[in-house]
Coordinates of C-alpha atoms and ligand atoms in Angstrom, one line a residue:
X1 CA 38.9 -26.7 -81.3
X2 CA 35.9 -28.6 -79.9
X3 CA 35.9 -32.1 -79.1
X4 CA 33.5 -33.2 -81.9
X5 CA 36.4 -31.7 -84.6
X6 CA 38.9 -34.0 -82.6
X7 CA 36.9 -36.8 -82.8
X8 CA 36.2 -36.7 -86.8
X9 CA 39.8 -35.7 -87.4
X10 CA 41.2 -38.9 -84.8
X11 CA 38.8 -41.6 -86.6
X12 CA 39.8 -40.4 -89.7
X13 CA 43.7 -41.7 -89.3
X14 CA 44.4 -43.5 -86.4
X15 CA 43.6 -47.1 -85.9
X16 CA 43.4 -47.7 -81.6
X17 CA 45.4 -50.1 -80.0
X18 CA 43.4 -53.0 -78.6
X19 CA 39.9 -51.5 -80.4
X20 CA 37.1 -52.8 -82.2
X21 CA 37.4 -49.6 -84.3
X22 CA 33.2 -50.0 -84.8
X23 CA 32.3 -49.2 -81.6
X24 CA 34.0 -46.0 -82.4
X25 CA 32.3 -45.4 -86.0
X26 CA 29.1 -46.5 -83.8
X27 CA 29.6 -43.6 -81.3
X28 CA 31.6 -45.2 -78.7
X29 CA 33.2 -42.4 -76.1
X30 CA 36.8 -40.9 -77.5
X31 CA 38.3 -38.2 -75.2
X32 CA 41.3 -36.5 -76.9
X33 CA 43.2 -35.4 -73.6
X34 CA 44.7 -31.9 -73.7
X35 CA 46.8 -32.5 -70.4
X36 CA 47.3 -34.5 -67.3
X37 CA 48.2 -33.5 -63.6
X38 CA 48.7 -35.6 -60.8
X39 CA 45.9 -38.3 -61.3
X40 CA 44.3 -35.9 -63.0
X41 CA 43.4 -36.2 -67.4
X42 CA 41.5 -32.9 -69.0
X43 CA 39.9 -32.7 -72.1
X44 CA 39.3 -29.9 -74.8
X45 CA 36.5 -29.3 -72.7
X46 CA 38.0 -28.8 -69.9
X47 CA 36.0 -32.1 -68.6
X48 CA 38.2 -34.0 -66.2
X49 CA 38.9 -37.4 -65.3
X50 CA 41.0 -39.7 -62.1
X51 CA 43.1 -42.0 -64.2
X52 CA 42.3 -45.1 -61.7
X53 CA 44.0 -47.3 -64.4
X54 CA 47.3 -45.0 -64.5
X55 CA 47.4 -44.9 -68.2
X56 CA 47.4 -48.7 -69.1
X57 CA 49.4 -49.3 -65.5
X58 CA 52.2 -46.9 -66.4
X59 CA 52.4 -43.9 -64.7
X60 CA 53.6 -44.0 -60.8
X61 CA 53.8 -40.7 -59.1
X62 CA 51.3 -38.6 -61.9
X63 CA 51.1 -37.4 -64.8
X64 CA 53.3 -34.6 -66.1
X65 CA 55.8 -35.0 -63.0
X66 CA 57.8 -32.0 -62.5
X67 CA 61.1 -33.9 -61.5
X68 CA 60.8 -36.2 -64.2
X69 CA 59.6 -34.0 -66.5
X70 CA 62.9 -32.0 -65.7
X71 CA 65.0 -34.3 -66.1
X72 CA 63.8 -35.6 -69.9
X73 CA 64.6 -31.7 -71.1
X74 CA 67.8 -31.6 -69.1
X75 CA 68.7 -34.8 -70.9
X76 CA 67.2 -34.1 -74.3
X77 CA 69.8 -31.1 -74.4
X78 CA 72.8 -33.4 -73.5
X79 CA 72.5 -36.1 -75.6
X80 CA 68.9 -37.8 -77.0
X81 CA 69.8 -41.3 -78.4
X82 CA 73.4 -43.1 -79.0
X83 CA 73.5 -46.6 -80.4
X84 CA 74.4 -48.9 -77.9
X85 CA 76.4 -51.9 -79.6
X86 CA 80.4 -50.3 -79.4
X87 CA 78.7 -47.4 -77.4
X88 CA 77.3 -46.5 -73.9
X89 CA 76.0 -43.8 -71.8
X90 CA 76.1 -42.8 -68.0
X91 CA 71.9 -42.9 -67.8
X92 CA 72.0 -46.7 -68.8
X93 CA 75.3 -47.3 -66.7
X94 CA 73.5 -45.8 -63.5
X95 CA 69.8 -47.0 -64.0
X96 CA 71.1 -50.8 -64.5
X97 CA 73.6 -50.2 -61.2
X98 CA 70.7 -49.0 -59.5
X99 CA 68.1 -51.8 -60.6
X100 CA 70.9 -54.5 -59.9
X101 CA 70.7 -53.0 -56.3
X102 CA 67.4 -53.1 -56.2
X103 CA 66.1 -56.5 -57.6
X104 CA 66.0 -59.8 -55.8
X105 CA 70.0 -61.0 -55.0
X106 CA 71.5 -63.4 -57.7
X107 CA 70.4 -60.6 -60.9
X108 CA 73.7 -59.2 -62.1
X109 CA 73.3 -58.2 -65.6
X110 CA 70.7 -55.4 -67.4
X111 CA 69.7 -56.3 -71.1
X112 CA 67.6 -53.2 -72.6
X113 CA 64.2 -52.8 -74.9
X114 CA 62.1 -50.7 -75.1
X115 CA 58.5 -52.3 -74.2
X116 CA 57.6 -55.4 -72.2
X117 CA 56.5 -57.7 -74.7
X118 CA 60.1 -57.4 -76.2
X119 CA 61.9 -57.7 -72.6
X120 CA 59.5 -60.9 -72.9
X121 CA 61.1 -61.7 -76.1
X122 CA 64.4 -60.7 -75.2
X123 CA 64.0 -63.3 -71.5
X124 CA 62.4 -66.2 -73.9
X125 CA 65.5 -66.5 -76.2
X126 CA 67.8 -65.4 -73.4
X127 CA 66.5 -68.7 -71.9
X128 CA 66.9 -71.4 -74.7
X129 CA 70.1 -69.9 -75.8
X130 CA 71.6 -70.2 -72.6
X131 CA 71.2 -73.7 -71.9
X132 CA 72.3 -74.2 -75.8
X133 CA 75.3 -72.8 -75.6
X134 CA 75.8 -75.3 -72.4
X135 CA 74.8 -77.8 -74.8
X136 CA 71.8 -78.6 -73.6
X137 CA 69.8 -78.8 -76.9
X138 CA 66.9 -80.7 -75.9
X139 CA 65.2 -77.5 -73.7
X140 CA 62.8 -76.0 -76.6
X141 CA 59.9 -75.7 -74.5
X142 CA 58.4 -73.2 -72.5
X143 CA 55.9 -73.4 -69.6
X144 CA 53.6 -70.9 -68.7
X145 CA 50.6 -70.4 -66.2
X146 CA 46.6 -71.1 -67.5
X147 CA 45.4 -67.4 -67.6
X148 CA 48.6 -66.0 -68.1
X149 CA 49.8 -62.4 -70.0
X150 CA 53.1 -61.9 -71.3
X151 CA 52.5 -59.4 -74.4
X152 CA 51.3 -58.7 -77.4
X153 CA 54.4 -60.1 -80.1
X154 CA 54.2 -63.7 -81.7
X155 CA 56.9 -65.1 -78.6
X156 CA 55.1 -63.2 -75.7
X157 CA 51.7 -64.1 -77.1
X158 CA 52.7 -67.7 -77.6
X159 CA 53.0 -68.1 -73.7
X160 CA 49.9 -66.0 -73.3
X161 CA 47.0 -68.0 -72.2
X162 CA 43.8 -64.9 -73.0
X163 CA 41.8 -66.5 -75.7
X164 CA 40.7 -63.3 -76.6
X165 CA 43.8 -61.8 -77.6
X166 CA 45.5 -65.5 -78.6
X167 CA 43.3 -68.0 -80.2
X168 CA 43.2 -65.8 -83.9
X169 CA 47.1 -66.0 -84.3
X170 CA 47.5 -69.9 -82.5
X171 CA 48.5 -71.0 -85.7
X172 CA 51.3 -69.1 -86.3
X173 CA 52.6 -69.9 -82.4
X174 CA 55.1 -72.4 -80.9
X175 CA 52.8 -74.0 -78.3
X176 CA 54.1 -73.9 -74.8
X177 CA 52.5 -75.9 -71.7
X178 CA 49.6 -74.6 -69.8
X179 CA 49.9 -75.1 -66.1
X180 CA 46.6 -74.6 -63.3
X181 CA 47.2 -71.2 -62.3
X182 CA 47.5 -70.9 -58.8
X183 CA 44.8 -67.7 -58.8
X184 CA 42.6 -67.8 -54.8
X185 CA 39.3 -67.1 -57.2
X186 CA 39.5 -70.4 -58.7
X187 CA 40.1 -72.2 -55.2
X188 CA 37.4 -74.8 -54.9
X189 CA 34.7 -74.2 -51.8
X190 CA 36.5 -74.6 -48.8
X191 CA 40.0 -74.5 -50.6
X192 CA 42.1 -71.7 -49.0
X193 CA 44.6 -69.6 -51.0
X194 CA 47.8 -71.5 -49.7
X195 CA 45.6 -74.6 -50.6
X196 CA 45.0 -73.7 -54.1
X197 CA 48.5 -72.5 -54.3
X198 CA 49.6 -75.7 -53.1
X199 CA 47.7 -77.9 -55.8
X200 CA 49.0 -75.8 -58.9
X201 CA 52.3 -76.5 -57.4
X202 CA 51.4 -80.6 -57.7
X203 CA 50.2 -79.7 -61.2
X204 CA 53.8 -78.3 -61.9
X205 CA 55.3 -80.5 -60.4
X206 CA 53.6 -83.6 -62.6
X207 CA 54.2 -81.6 -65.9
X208 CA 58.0 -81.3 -65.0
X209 CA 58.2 -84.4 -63.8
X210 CA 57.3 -85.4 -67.9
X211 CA 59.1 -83.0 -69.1
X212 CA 61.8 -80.9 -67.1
X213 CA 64.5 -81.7 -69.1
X214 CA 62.6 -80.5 -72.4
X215 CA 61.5 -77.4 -70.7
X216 CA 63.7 -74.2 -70.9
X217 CA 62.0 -71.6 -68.9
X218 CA 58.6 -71.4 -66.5
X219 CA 57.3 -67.7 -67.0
X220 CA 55.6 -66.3 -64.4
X221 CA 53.6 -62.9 -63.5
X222 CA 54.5 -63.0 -59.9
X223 CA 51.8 -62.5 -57.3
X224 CA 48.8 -60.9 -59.6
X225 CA 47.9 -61.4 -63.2
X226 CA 46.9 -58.5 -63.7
X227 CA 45.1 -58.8 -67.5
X228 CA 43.7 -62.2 -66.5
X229 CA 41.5 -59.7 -64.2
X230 CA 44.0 -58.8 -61.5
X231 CA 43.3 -62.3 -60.5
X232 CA 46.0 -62.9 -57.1
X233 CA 47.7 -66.1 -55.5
X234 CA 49.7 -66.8 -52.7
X235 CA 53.8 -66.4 -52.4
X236 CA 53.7 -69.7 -51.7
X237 CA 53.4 -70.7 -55.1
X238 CA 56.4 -68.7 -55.9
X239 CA 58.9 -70.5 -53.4
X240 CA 57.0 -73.9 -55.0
X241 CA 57.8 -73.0 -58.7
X242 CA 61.6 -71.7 -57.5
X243 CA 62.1 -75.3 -56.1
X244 CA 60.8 -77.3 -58.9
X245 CA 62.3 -74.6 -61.1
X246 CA 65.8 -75.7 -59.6
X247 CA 65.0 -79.4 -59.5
X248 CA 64.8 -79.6 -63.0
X249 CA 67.6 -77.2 -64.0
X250 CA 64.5 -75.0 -65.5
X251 CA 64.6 -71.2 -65.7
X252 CA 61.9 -69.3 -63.5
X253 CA 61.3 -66.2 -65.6
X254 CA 59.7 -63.4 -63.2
X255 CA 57.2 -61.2 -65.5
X256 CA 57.3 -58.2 -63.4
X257 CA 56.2 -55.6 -66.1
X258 CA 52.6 -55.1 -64.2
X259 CA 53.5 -55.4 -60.8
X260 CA 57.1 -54.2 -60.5
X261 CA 58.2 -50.5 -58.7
X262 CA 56.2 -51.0 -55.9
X263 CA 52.4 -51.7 -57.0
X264 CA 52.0 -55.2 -54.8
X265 CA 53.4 -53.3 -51.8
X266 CA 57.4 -54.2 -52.3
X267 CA 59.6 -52.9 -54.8
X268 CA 59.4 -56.4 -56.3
X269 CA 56.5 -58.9 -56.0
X270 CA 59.4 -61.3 -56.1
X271 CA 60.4 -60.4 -53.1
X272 CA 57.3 -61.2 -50.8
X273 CA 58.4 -65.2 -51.6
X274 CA 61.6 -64.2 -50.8
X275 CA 63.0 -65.6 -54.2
X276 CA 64.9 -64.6 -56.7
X277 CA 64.7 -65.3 -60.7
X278 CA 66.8 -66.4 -63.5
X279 CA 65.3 -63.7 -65.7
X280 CA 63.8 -60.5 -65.0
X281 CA 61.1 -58.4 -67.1
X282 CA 60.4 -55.0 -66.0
X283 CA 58.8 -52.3 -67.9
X284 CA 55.4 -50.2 -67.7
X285 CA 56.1 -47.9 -64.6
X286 CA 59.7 -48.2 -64.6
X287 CA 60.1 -44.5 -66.5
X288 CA 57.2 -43.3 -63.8
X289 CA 54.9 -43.5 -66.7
X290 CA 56.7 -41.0 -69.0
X291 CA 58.6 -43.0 -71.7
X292 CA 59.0 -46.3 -73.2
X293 CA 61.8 -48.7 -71.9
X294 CA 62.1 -52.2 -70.6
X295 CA 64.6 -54.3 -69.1
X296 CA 65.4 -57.7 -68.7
X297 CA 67.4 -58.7 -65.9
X298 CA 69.7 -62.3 -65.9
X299 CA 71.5 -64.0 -63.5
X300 CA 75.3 -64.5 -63.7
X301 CA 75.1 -67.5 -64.8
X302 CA 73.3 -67.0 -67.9
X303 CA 74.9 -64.2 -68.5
X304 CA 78.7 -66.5 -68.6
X305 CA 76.6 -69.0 -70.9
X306 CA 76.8 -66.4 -73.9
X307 CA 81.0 -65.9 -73.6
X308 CA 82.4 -67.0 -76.2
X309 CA 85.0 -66.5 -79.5
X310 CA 82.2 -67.6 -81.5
X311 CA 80.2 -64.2 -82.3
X312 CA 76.8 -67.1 -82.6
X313 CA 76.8 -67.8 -79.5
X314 CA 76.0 -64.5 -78.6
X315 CA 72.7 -62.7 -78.0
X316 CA 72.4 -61.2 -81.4
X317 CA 69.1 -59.3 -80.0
X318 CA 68.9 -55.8 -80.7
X319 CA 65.9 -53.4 -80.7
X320 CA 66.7 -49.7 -82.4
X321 CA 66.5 -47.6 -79.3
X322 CA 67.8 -49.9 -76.8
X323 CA 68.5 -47.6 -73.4
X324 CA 67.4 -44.8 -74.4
X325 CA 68.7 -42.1 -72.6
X326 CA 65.9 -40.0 -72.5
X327 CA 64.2 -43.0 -71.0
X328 CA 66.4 -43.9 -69.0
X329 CA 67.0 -40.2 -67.4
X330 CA 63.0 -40.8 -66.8
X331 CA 64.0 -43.7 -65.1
X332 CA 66.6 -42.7 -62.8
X333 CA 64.4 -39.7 -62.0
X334 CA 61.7 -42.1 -60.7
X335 CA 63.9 -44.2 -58.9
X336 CA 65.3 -41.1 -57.1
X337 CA 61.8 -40.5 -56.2
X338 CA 61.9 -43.5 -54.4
X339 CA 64.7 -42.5 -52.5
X340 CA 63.6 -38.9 -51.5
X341 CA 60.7 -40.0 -50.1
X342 CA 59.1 -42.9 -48.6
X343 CA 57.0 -44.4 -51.1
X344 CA 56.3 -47.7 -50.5
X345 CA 55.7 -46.6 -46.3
X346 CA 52.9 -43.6 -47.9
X347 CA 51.5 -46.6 -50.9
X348 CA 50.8 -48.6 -47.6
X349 CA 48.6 -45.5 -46.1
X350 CA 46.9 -45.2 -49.2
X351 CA 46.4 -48.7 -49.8
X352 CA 44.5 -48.8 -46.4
X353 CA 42.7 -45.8 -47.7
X354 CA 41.9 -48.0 -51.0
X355 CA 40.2 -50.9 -48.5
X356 CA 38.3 -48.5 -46.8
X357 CA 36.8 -47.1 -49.8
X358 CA 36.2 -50.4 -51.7
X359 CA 35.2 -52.3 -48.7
X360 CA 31.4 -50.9 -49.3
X361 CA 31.3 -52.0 -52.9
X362 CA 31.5 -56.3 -51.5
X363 CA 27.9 -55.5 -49.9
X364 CA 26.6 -55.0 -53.6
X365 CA 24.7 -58.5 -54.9
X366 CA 27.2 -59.1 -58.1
X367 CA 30.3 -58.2 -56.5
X368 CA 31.5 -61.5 -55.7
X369 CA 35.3 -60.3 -54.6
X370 CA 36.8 -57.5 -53.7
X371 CA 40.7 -58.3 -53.6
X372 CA 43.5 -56.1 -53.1
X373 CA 47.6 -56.2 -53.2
X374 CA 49.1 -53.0 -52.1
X375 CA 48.0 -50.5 -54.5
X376 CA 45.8 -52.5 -56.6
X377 CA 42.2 -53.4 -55.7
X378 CA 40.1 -55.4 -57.9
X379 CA 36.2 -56.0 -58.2
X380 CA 34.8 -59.2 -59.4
X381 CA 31.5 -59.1 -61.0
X382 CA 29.3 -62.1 -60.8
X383 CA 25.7 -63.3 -61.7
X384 CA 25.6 -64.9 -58.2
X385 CA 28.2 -64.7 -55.5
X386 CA 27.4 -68.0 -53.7
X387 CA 28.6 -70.3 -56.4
X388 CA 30.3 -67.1 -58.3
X389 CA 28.6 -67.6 -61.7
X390 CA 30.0 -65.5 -64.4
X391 CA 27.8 -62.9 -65.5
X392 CA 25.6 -63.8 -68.9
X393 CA 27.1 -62.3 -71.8
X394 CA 30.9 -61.2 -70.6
X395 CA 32.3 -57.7 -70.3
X396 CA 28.5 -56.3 -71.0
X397 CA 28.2 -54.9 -67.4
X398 CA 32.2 -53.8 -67.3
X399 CA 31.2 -51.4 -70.6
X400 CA 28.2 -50.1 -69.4
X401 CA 30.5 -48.9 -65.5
X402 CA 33.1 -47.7 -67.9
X403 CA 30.7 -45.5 -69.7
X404 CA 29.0 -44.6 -66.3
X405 CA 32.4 -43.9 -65.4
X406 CA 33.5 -41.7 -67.6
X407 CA 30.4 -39.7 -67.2
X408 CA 31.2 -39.0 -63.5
X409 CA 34.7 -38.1 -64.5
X410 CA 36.2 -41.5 -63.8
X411 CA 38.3 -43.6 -66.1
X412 CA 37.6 -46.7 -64.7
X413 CA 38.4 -49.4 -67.7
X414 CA 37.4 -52.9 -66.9
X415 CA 39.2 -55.8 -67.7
X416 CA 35.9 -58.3 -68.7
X417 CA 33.8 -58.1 -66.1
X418 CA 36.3 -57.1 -63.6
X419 CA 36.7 -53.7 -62.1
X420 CA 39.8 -52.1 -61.0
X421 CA 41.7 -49.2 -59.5
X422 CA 45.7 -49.3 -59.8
X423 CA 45.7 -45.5 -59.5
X424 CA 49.0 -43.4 -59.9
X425 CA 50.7 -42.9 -56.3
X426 CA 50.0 -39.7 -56.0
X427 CA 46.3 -40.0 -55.4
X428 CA 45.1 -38.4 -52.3
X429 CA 42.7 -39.4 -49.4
X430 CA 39.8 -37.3 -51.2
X431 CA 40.3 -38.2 -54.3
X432 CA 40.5 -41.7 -53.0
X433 CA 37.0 -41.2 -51.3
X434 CA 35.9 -39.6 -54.6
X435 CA 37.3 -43.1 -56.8
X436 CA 34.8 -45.1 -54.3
X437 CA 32.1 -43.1 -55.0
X438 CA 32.0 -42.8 -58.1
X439 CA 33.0 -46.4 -58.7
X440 CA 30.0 -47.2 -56.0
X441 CA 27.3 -45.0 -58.0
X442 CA 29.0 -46.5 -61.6
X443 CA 28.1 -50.1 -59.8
X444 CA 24.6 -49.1 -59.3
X445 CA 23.9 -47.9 -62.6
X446 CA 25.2 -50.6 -64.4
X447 CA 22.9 -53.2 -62.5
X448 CA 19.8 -51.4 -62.4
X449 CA 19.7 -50.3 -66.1
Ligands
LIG501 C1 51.7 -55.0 -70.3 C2 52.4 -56.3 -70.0 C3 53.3 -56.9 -70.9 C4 53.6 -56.3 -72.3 O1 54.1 -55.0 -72.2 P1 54.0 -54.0 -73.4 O2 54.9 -52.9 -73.1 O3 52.5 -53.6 -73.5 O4 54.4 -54.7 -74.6 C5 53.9 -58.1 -70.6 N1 53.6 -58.7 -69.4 C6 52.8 -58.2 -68.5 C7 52.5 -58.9 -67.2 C8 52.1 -57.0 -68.8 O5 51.2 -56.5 -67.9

């Protein structure tokens, strides 16, 4: 069946997920993919195209991964789904052992869902409840970080700070504090990272000083917000927040659902601040890209604040395939690929390969950044780059490189008017050389049309 007959038949039913469904009806590009290898996506027409953006920030070591693809059938044979209130399994047994041993010390128990916004959800709750069962009933408030992304559900958009995707529903949405992001593009002229760092910290620090002991939890995306525009701060802000964090007896939540299995460069992007969390939120590439799953990881101590005779002082949270095996076989199969081979020792070869490739796009006139954290390199389009002036009419230029993109067989999906790769792990030196290209030529197009 040709493409076209795809096409008709998909905007017929489905209804896309973060779409303007009239750019479709208006002939917008829609590729129905027929399979994927590596970091490779082909079409009905056998057109092909480098998933830079690994699937919305999923996939880890490419698609269709024999091992993990393996170890779904094996476990789709065994058993497929169990509930898990009065029931367990070995795959959710083993994957939270194993993330226990991997996350940042002080993390000692796994609660399961099955996408991030809901781990959001699930760490947001976690956090109130926990200091109301101590009996601390005062702590109603969250605190999150000006341009911040936490999801897509009432609770995770709440402590959202896109206006895009938030301003429409604010009215249905408790209204949490907005801190100064700590984000190096917004340092003043002459401001360094640490600098910048170290005045959100001040800005924290004066919020909490008002209102620590209404606060519950600060939520955090630690080290890059990635929808913001993969905007990136300095550690330092982390061991700040920690501190104040622990000053006030608030909970530091650490949203690792973007940056978490190794895309900063560690395991954890909580671990190059060398702190550890109350809370936890993995998700996105935790399966390797294959299945949905999410986890949110507490401390101890929280954890002991839900023990009780009383069954309301429990976490009465429940989603209906919480730890799914399949899932979770997908994630034990990716985390053994992390032990079988040196992955974040190879992502630091290719993230050299990345710089060397991107470094020729900061030469172009409206790129007024190029930044990069281990396997995720980001270009920020600008009007001028001197006093980095937005660009007139925003995310016009980041369509027209998509489209150009696409057309050289790149899906290259822009976030505004920033461009970014955060390609699977996989990708190799030439196709690396083959990203810049194309993303180079994509550049050029977009500006001179
Ligand atoms: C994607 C994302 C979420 C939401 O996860 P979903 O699975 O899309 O609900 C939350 N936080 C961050 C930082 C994310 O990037």
């Amino acid at each position: 069946m040709n493409r076209k007959t795809w096409r008709d038949r998909d905007l017929a039913v489905l209804w896309h997920p973060c779409t303007q469904m009239q750019e479709h009806l208006d002939g917008a590009p829609l590729i129905t993919i027929r399979r994927g290898q590596g970091v490779w996506l082909e079409d009905y027409e056998g057109r092909r195209y480098l998933d830079a953006v690994s699937s919305w920030w999923t996939n880890l070591f490419g698609h269709a991964e024999p091992r993990i693809a393996a170890a779904i059938a094996s476990q789709a044979q065994q058993l497929e789904q169990v509930i898990l209130a009065g029931f367990s399994h070995v795959p959710a047994i083993e994957l939270a052992e194993q993330l226990l041993a991997l996350a940042p010390s002080g993390l000692s128990k796994v609660f399961f869902a099955d996408n991030g916004s809901a781990a959001v959800e699930v760490a947001l709750k976690m956090s109130y409840h926990a200091h109301l069962n101590r009996g601390d009933t005062q702590r109603t408030r969250f605190i999150a970080l000006q341009n911040s992304y936490h999801g897509e559900t009432l609770g995770a958009l709440a402590v959202t700070d896109i206006p895009l995707y938030r301003r429409t529903y604010a009215p249905l949405m408790m209204q949490p504090g907005f801190v100064p992001s700590p984000d190096a593009w917004l340092a003043e002229p002459g401001e360094s990272a640490e600098d910048r760092a170290e005045r959100a910290a001040q800005a924290l620090a004066e919020v909490l000083q008002r209102q620590g002991e209404q606060t519950a939890a600060l939520i955090i995306e630690p080290l890059v917000q990635c929808a913001a525009g993969m905007r990136m701060h300095s550690p330092l802000y982390l061991r700040r927040a920690r501190e104040l964090c622990d000053r006030h007896g608030v909970h530091l939540i650490a949203d690792e659902i973007a940056v978490g299995f190794g895309r900063t460069g560690s395991l954890f992007a909580c671990e190059q601040a060398g702190i550890s969390p109350d809370l936890m939120c993995v998700s996105k590439g935790i399966t390797g890209g294959f299945l949905p799953l999410a986890a949110t990881l507490a401390t101890e101590a929280i954890y002991q604040a839900f023990l009780s005779d009383r069954r309301d002082r429990a976490f009465l949270h429940s989603h209906s395939y919480t730890g799914n095996p399949l899932a979770c076989a997908a994630a034990l199969a990716s985390l053994q690929i992390f032990r079988d081979q040196d992955v974040l020792g190879a992502n630091r070869q290719r993230a050299a390969a990345l710089a060397r490739a991107a470094a020729p796009m900061a030469e172009l006139p409206k790129v007024g950044e190029v930044r990069q954290r281990g396997m995720i390199v980001a270009f920020e389009l600008v009007a001028d780059r001197a006093n980095k002036t937005p660009l007139p009419t925003v995310g016009r230029y980041g369509q027209q490189i998509y489209r150009a993109g696409l057309e050289r067989g790149v899906l290259l999906r822009p976030l505004g008017d920033v461009i970014y790769w955060m390609p699977p792990y996989c990708i190799s030196e030439d196709e690396i050389g083959h990203l810049g290209k194309v993303t180079q030529d994509a550049l050029r197009v977009a500006f001179s049309a």
